[in-house]
mmCIF file of C-alpha atoms in Angstrom:
data_model
loop_
_atom_site.group_PDB
_atom_site.id
_atom_site.type_symbol
_atom_site.label_atom_id
_atom_site.label_comp_id
_atom_site.label_asym_id
_atom_site.label_seq_id
_atom_site.Cartn_x
_atom_site.Cartn_y
_atom_site.Cartn_z
ATOM 1 C CA ASP A 15 -42.633 -12.318 25.105
ATOM 2 C CA ALA A 16 -42.093 -8.573 25.020
ATOM 3 C CA LYS A 17 -41.466 -6.848 21.720
ATOM 4 C CA THR A 18 -38.370 -4.779 21.058
ATOM 5 C CA THR A 19 -37.802 -1.684 18.947
ATOM 6 C CA GLN A 20 -34.469 -0.748 17.399
ATOM 7 C CA PRO A 21 -33.378 1.925 14.925
ATOM 8 C CA PRO A 22 -33.040 0.410 11.448
ATOM 9 C CA SER A 23 -29.495 1.610 10.820
ATOM 10 C CA MET A 24 -26.518 3.344 12.397
ATOM 11 C CA ASP A 25 -23.039 4.348 11.326
ATOM 12 C CA CYS A 26 -19.908 4.401 13.438
ATOM 13 C CA ALA A 27 -16.318 5.435 12.769
ATOM 14 C CA GLU A 28 -13.692 2.747 13.122
ATOM 15 C CA GLY A 29 -12.066 2.862 16.556
ATOM 16 C CA ARG A 30 -14.957 4.731 18.118
ATOM 17 C CA ALA A 31 -17.543 3.304 20.484
ATOM 18 C CA ALA A 32 -20.743 2.082 18.877
ATOM 19 C CA ASN A 33 -23.838 2.562 21.041
ATOM 20 C CA LEU A 34 -26.859 0.604 19.869
ATOM 21 C CA PRO A 35 -30.168 1.323 21.616
ATOM 22 C CA CYS A 36 -33.111 -1.003 22.154
ATOM 23 C CA ASN A 37 -36.524 -0.243 23.541
ATOM 24 C CA HIS A 38 -38.396 -3.000 25.405
ATOM 25 C CA SER A 39 -40.980 -1.037 27.322
ATOM 26 C CA THR A 40 -43.286 -4.039 27.902
ATOM 27 C CA ILE A 41 -40.606 -6.281 29.384
ATOM 28 C CA SER A 42 -41.705 -8.534 32.232
ATOM 29 C CA GLY A 43 -39.841 -9.103 35.464
ATOM 30 C CA ASN A 44 -38.710 -12.590 34.453
ATOM 31 C CA GLU A 45 -37.469 -11.647 30.982
ATOM 32 C CA TYR A 46 -33.818 -11.206 30.147
ATOM 33 C CA VAL A 47 -32.425 -8.956 27.440
ATOM 34 C CA TYR A 48 -30.250 -10.754 24.893
ATOM 35 C CA TRP A 49 -28.183 -9.269 22.097
ATOM 36 C CA TYR A 50 -27.117 -11.118 18.956
ATOM 37 C CA ARG A 51 -25.454 -10.093 15.746
ATOM 38 C CA GLN A 52 -25.636 -11.463 12.240
ATOM 39 C CA ILE A 53 -22.867 -10.995 9.709
ATOM 40 C CA HIS A 54 -24.042 -11.290 6.109
ATOM 41 C CA SER A 55 -26.378 -14.303 5.969
ATOM 42 C CA GLN A 56 -24.671 -16.386 8.643
ATOM 43 C CA GLY A 57 -26.531 -17.634 11.682
ATOM 44 C CA PRO A 58 -26.837 -14.984 14.416
ATOM 45 C CA GLN A 59 -24.202 -15.083 17.162
ATOM 46 C CA TYR A 60 -24.754 -14.439 20.844
ATOM 47 C CA ILE A 61 -23.085 -11.288 22.208
ATOM 48 C CA ILE A 62 -24.294 -10.624 25.736
ATOM 49 C CA HIS A 63 -27.330 -10.758 27.975
ATOM 50 C CA GLY A 64 -28.579 -9.276 31.247
ATOM 51 C CA LEU A 65 -31.515 -8.986 33.615
ATOM 52 C CA LYS A 66 -31.192 -5.658 35.403
ATOM 53 C CA ASN A 67 -27.527 -5.052 36.124
ATOM 54 C CA ASN A 68 -25.025 -3.747 33.629
ATOM 55 C CA GLU A 69 -22.941 -6.497 32.092
ATOM 56 C CA THR A 70 -19.585 -6.638 30.341
ATOM 57 C CA ASN A 71 -17.773 -9.393 28.540
ATOM 58 C CA GLU A 72 -14.941 -9.657 26.057
ATOM 59 C CA MET A 73 -17.146 -8.529 23.185
ATOM 60 C CA ALA A 74 -19.319 -5.745 24.540
ATOM 61 C CA SER A 75 -21.036 -3.997 27.420
ATOM 62 C CA LEU A 76 -24.750 -3.920 28.112
ATOM 63 C CA ILE A 77 -26.379 -1.035 29.935
ATOM 64 C CA ILE A 78 -29.956 -1.608 31.130
ATOM 65 C CA THR A 79 -31.957 1.319 32.460
ATOM 66 C CA GLU A 80 -33.223 1.145 36.020
ATOM 67 C CA ASP A 81 -36.831 0.709 34.882
ATOM 68 C CA ARG A 82 -35.622 -1.991 32.421
ATOM 69 C CA LYS A 83 -37.593 -0.455 29.589
ATOM 70 C CA SER A 84 -34.572 0.103 27.408
ATOM 71 C CA SER A 85 -30.974 -0.981 27.003
ATOM 72 C CA THR A 86 -27.843 -0.035 25.088
ATOM 73 C CA LEU A 87 -25.244 -2.337 23.616
ATOM 74 C CA ILE A 88 -21.798 -0.778 23.573
ATOM 75 C CA LEU A 89 -18.976 -1.956 21.323
ATOM 76 C CA PRO A 90 -16.115 0.016 22.874
ATOM 77 C CA HIS A 91 -13.762 0.169 19.897
ATOM 78 C CA ALA A 92 -15.646 -0.710 16.745
ATOM 79 C CA THR A 93 -13.755 -2.365 13.889
ATOM 80 C CA LEU A 94 -14.758 -2.968 10.292
ATOM 81 C CA ARG A 95 -15.535 -6.563 11.243
ATOM 82 C CA ASP A 96 -18.269 -5.327 13.573
ATOM 83 C CA THR A 97 -20.352 -4.293 10.567
ATOM 84 C CA ALA A 98 -23.433 -6.485 10.981
ATOM 85 C CA VAL A 99 -27.111 -6.549 11.892
ATOM 86 C CA TYR A 100 -27.604 -6.402 15.668
ATOM 87 C CA TYR A 101 -30.696 -7.876 17.269
ATOM 88 C CA CYS A 102 -32.053 -7.199 20.720
ATOM 89 C CA ILE A 103 -34.569 -9.743 22.044
ATOM 90 C CA VAL A 104 -36.174 -10.548 25.376
ATOM 91 C CA ARG A 105 -36.626 -14.096 26.616
ATOM 92 C CA VAL A 106 -37.988 -15.858 29.636
ATOM 93 C CA ILE A 107 -35.337 -18.052 31.251
ATOM 94 C CA PRO A 108 -34.272 -20.317 32.831
ATOM 95 C CA TYR A 109 -36.807 -22.491 31.139
ATOM 96 C CA ASN A 110 -36.572 -20.846 27.716
ATOM 97 C CA ALA A 111 -40.308 -20.978 27.589
ATOM 98 C CA GLY A 112 -42.279 -19.698 24.708
ATOM 99 C CA LYS A 113 -41.443 -17.675 21.684
ATOM 100 C CA SER A 114 -38.124 -16.031 20.976
ATOM 101 C CA THR A 115 -39.153 -13.133 18.830
ATOM 102 C CA PHE A 116 -36.552 -11.179 16.901
ATOM 103 C CA GLY A 117 -37.319 -7.737 15.536
ATOM 104 C CA ASP A 118 -35.778 -6.245 12.427
ATOM 105 C CA GLY A 119 -32.547 -5.322 14.174
ATOM 106 C CA THR A 120 -30.127 -2.454 13.595
ATOM 107 C CA THR A 121 -27.731 -2.531 10.682
ATOM 108 C CA LEU A 122 -24.459 -1.146 12.002
ATOM 109 C CA THR A 123 -21.973 0.060 9.426
ATOM 110 C CA VAL A 124 -18.468 0.752 10.700
ATOM 111 C CA LYS A 125 -16.648 3.140 8.398
ATOM 112 C CA PRO A 126 -12.880 3.634 8.049
ATOM 113 C CA GLU B 24 -17.374 -29.401 18.485
ATOM 114 C CA ALA B 25 -20.683 -28.065 19.829
ATOM 115 C CA GLN B 26 -22.882 -27.146 16.928
ATOM 116 C CA VAL B 27 -26.274 -26.993 15.266
ATOM 117 C CA THR B 28 -26.239 -28.699 11.892
ATOM 118 C CA GLN B 29 -28.776 -28.015 9.184
ATOM 119 C CA ASN B 30 -29.106 -29.864 5.908
ATOM 120 C CA PRO B 31 -29.182 -29.095 3.110
ATOM 121 C CA ARG B 32 -27.509 -25.670 2.864
ATOM 122 C CA TYR B 33 -29.186 -24.948 -0.460
ATOM 123 C CA LEU B 34 -32.349 -26.421 -1.919
ATOM 124 C CA ILE B 35 -34.266 -25.655 -5.086
ATOM 125 C CA THR B 36 -37.600 -27.380 -5.495
ATOM 126 C CA VAL B 37 -40.935 -27.066 -7.263
ATOM 127 C CA THR B 38 -44.326 -26.108 -5.922
ATOM 128 C CA GLY B 39 -46.100 -28.951 -4.148
ATOM 129 C CA LYS B 40 -43.164 -31.332 -3.768
ATOM 130 C CA LYS B 41 -42.856 -32.297 -0.107
ATOM 131 C CA LEU B 42 -39.501 -31.582 1.496
ATOM 132 C CA THR B 43 -37.790 -31.851 4.862
ATOM 133 C CA VAL B 44 -34.994 -29.689 6.218
ATOM 134 C CA THR B 45 -33.125 -31.459 8.972
ATOM 135 C CA CYS B 46 -31.699 -29.901 12.118
ATOM 136 C CA SER B 47 -29.538 -31.658 14.658
ATOM 137 C CA GLN B 48 -27.720 -30.394 17.771
ATOM 138 C CA ASN B 49 -25.077 -32.187 19.804
ATOM 139 C CA MET B 50 -25.327 -30.077 22.990
ATOM 140 C CA ASN B 51 -28.243 -31.881 24.696
ATOM 141 C CA HIS B 52 -30.317 -28.707 24.512
ATOM 142 C CA GLU B 53 -33.948 -28.795 25.566
ATOM 143 C CA TYR B 54 -35.146 -25.885 23.419
ATOM 144 C CA MET B 55 -35.095 -25.881 19.613
ATOM 145 C CA SER B 56 -36.615 -23.490 17.148
ATOM 146 C CA TRP B 57 -37.004 -22.696 13.449
ATOM 147 C CA TYR B 58 -36.850 -19.214 11.934
ATOM 148 C CA ARG B 59 -37.216 -17.825 8.471
ATOM 149 C CA GLN B 60 -35.519 -14.681 7.273
ATOM 150 C CA ASP B 61 -36.711 -12.583 4.378
ATOM 151 C CA PRO B 62 -35.269 -9.290 3.126
ATOM 152 C CA GLY B 63 -36.419 -6.409 5.317
ATOM 153 C CA LEU B 64 -38.356 -8.661 7.704
ATOM 154 C CA GLY B 65 -35.721 -9.805 10.173
ATOM 155 C CA LEU B 66 -36.007 -13.249 11.770
ATOM 156 C CA ARG B 67 -39.492 -14.649 12.230
ATOM 157 C CA GLN B 68 -40.130 -17.695 14.372
ATOM 158 C CA ILE B 69 -41.964 -20.587 12.717
ATOM 159 C CA TYR B 70 -42.155 -23.280 15.404
ATOM 160 C CA TYR B 71 -40.370 -24.058 18.619
ATOM 161 C CA SER B 72 -40.016 -27.005 20.947
ATOM 162 C CA MET B 73 -39.345 -26.890 24.658
ATOM 163 C CA ASN B 74 -38.488 -30.590 24.879
ATOM 164 C CA VAL B 75 -39.161 -33.988 23.315
ATOM 165 C CA GLU B 76 -42.742 -34.331 22.092
ATOM 166 C CA VAL B 77 -43.501 -30.686 23.006
ATOM 167 C CA THR B 78 -43.903 -28.273 20.095
ATOM 168 C CA ASP B 79 -45.723 -24.992 19.632
ATOM 169 C CA LYS B 80 -46.402 -22.406 16.970
ATOM 170 C CA GLY B 81 -44.287 -19.323 16.539
ATOM 171 C CA ASP B 82 -45.334 -16.226 14.653
ATOM 172 C CA VAL B 83 -45.518 -17.689 11.134
ATOM 173 C CA PRO B 84 -46.406 -21.430 11.343
ATOM 174 C CA GLU B 85 -48.729 -21.670 8.323
ATOM 175 C CA GLY B 86 -47.513 -24.166 5.727
ATOM 176 C CA TYR B 87 -44.982 -25.833 8.025
ATOM 177 C CA LYS B 88 -44.863 -28.871 10.287
ATOM 178 C CA VAL B 89 -42.286 -29.987 12.829
ATOM 179 C CA SER B 90 -41.677 -32.971 15.048
ATOM 180 C CA ARG B 91 -39.488 -33.584 18.105
ATOM 181 C CA LYS B 92 -39.208 -37.329 18.597
ATOM 182 C CA GLU B 93 -35.631 -37.169 19.825
ATOM 183 C CA LYS B 94 -33.939 -34.449 21.817
ATOM 184 C CA ARG B 95 -31.224 -33.797 19.257
ATOM 185 C CA ASN B 96 -33.373 -33.549 16.101
ATOM 186 C CA PHE B 97 -36.002 -31.033 15.045
ATOM 187 C CA PRO B 98 -36.894 -31.404 11.352
ATOM 188 C CA LEU B 99 -38.894 -28.779 9.465
ATOM 189 C CA ILE B 100 -41.408 -30.249 7.020
ATOM 190 C CA LEU B 101 -43.031 -28.466 4.110
ATOM 191 C CA GLU B 102 -45.851 -30.746 2.961
ATOM 192 C CA SER B 103 -46.714 -28.682 -0.125
ATOM 193 C CA PRO B 104 -44.168 -25.917 -0.645
ATOM 194 C CA SER B 105 -45.232 -22.710 -2.361
ATOM 195 C CA PRO B 106 -43.152 -19.867 -3.828
ATOM 196 C CA ASN B 107 -43.901 -17.639 -0.814
ATOM 197 C CA GLN B 108 -41.880 -20.080 1.283
ATOM 198 C CA THR B 109 -38.753 -19.155 -0.610
ATOM 199 C CA SER B 110 -36.545 -17.908 2.187
ATOM 200 C CA LEU B 111 -33.442 -18.375 4.327
ATOM 201 C CA TYR B 112 -34.175 -20.759 7.193
ATOM 202 C CA PHE B 113 -32.331 -21.041 10.486
ATOM 203 C CA CYS B 114 -32.537 -23.671 13.173
ATOM 204 C CA ALA B 115 -31.491 -22.761 16.713
ATOM 205 C CA SER B 116 -31.190 -24.480 20.068
ATOM 206 C CA SER B 117 -30.584 -23.498 23.670
ATOM 207 C CA PRO B 118 -30.445 -25.130 27.079
ATOM 208 C CA ALA B 119 -32.906 -24.308 29.833
ATOM 209 C CA THR B 120 -30.329 -22.576 32.003
ATOM 210 C CA ARG B 121 -30.047 -19.142 33.507
ATOM 211 C CA ASP B 122 -26.648 -18.045 32.309
ATOM 212 C CA ARG B 123 -24.793 -17.442 29.067
ATOM 213 C CA ARG B 124 -25.479 -21.008 28.125
ATOM 214 C CA GLY B 125 -29.129 -20.016 27.855
ATOM 215 C CA ALA B 126 -28.281 -18.212 24.631
ATOM 216 C CA LEU B 127 -29.565 -19.492 21.318
ATOM 217 C CA HIS B 128 -27.065 -21.332 19.119
ATOM 218 C CA PHE B 129 -27.842 -21.038 15.429
ATOM 219 C CA GLY B 130 -27.116 -23.281 12.480
ATOM 220 C CA ASN B 131 -25.591 -21.984 9.257
ATOM 221 C CA GLY B 132 -28.882 -21.663 7.455
ATOM 222 C CA THR B 133 -30.730 -23.334 4.578
ATOM 223 C CA ARG B 134 -31.513 -21.269 1.530
ATOM 224 C CA LEU B 135 -34.718 -22.617 -0.005
ATOM 225 C CA THR B 136 -36.074 -21.642 -3.405
ATOM 226 C CA VAL B 137 -39.526 -22.847 -4.480
ATOM 227 C CA THR B 138 -40.339 -22.350 -8.154
#
């Protein structure tokens, strides 16, 4: 599985959009980009995923560059409860084959 | 309720005393995996299983064993625990599907301390 690189920390003002980048320059054609977040020491939660098109759901938007080497998770109106560690990973599906390697993630701090 | 259940949530043990952390999922998922999380090191994969009787090493398998005799269960076994295995452990599962359901579902974690 491809490795990902994320900035270790970011701050965002409450109510503003939080844009979290992820680099996955060695991504393969059959690998999807997944985003998760972890609040305190709870189990990580799924946020969104995509292959090559931009995606949006009730939690966030995912923008994937045309060459698929990087992506950005957008939380459109960040709240204090969005303070968490955000992980970007790449996985081969549909068969979920192989490793699912998480990097160190980005610690997002939303400030009042 | 669909969930991944780990037991115990907290465990304190001594060096060399064999222990098992259980993991069970009720979603009929094919894929299951164990991770450990240490301060500043993110989530590191220990072992994973793509289906019953199929297991493989992750990035940090040394000192651990797993088995997958039934689809729902994926226990993590520490035959001779050592202090460097003190960590927060997560079990996760996912189906082999293409959509959102392909996402990993995580348990609540097991905090292990080996003295």
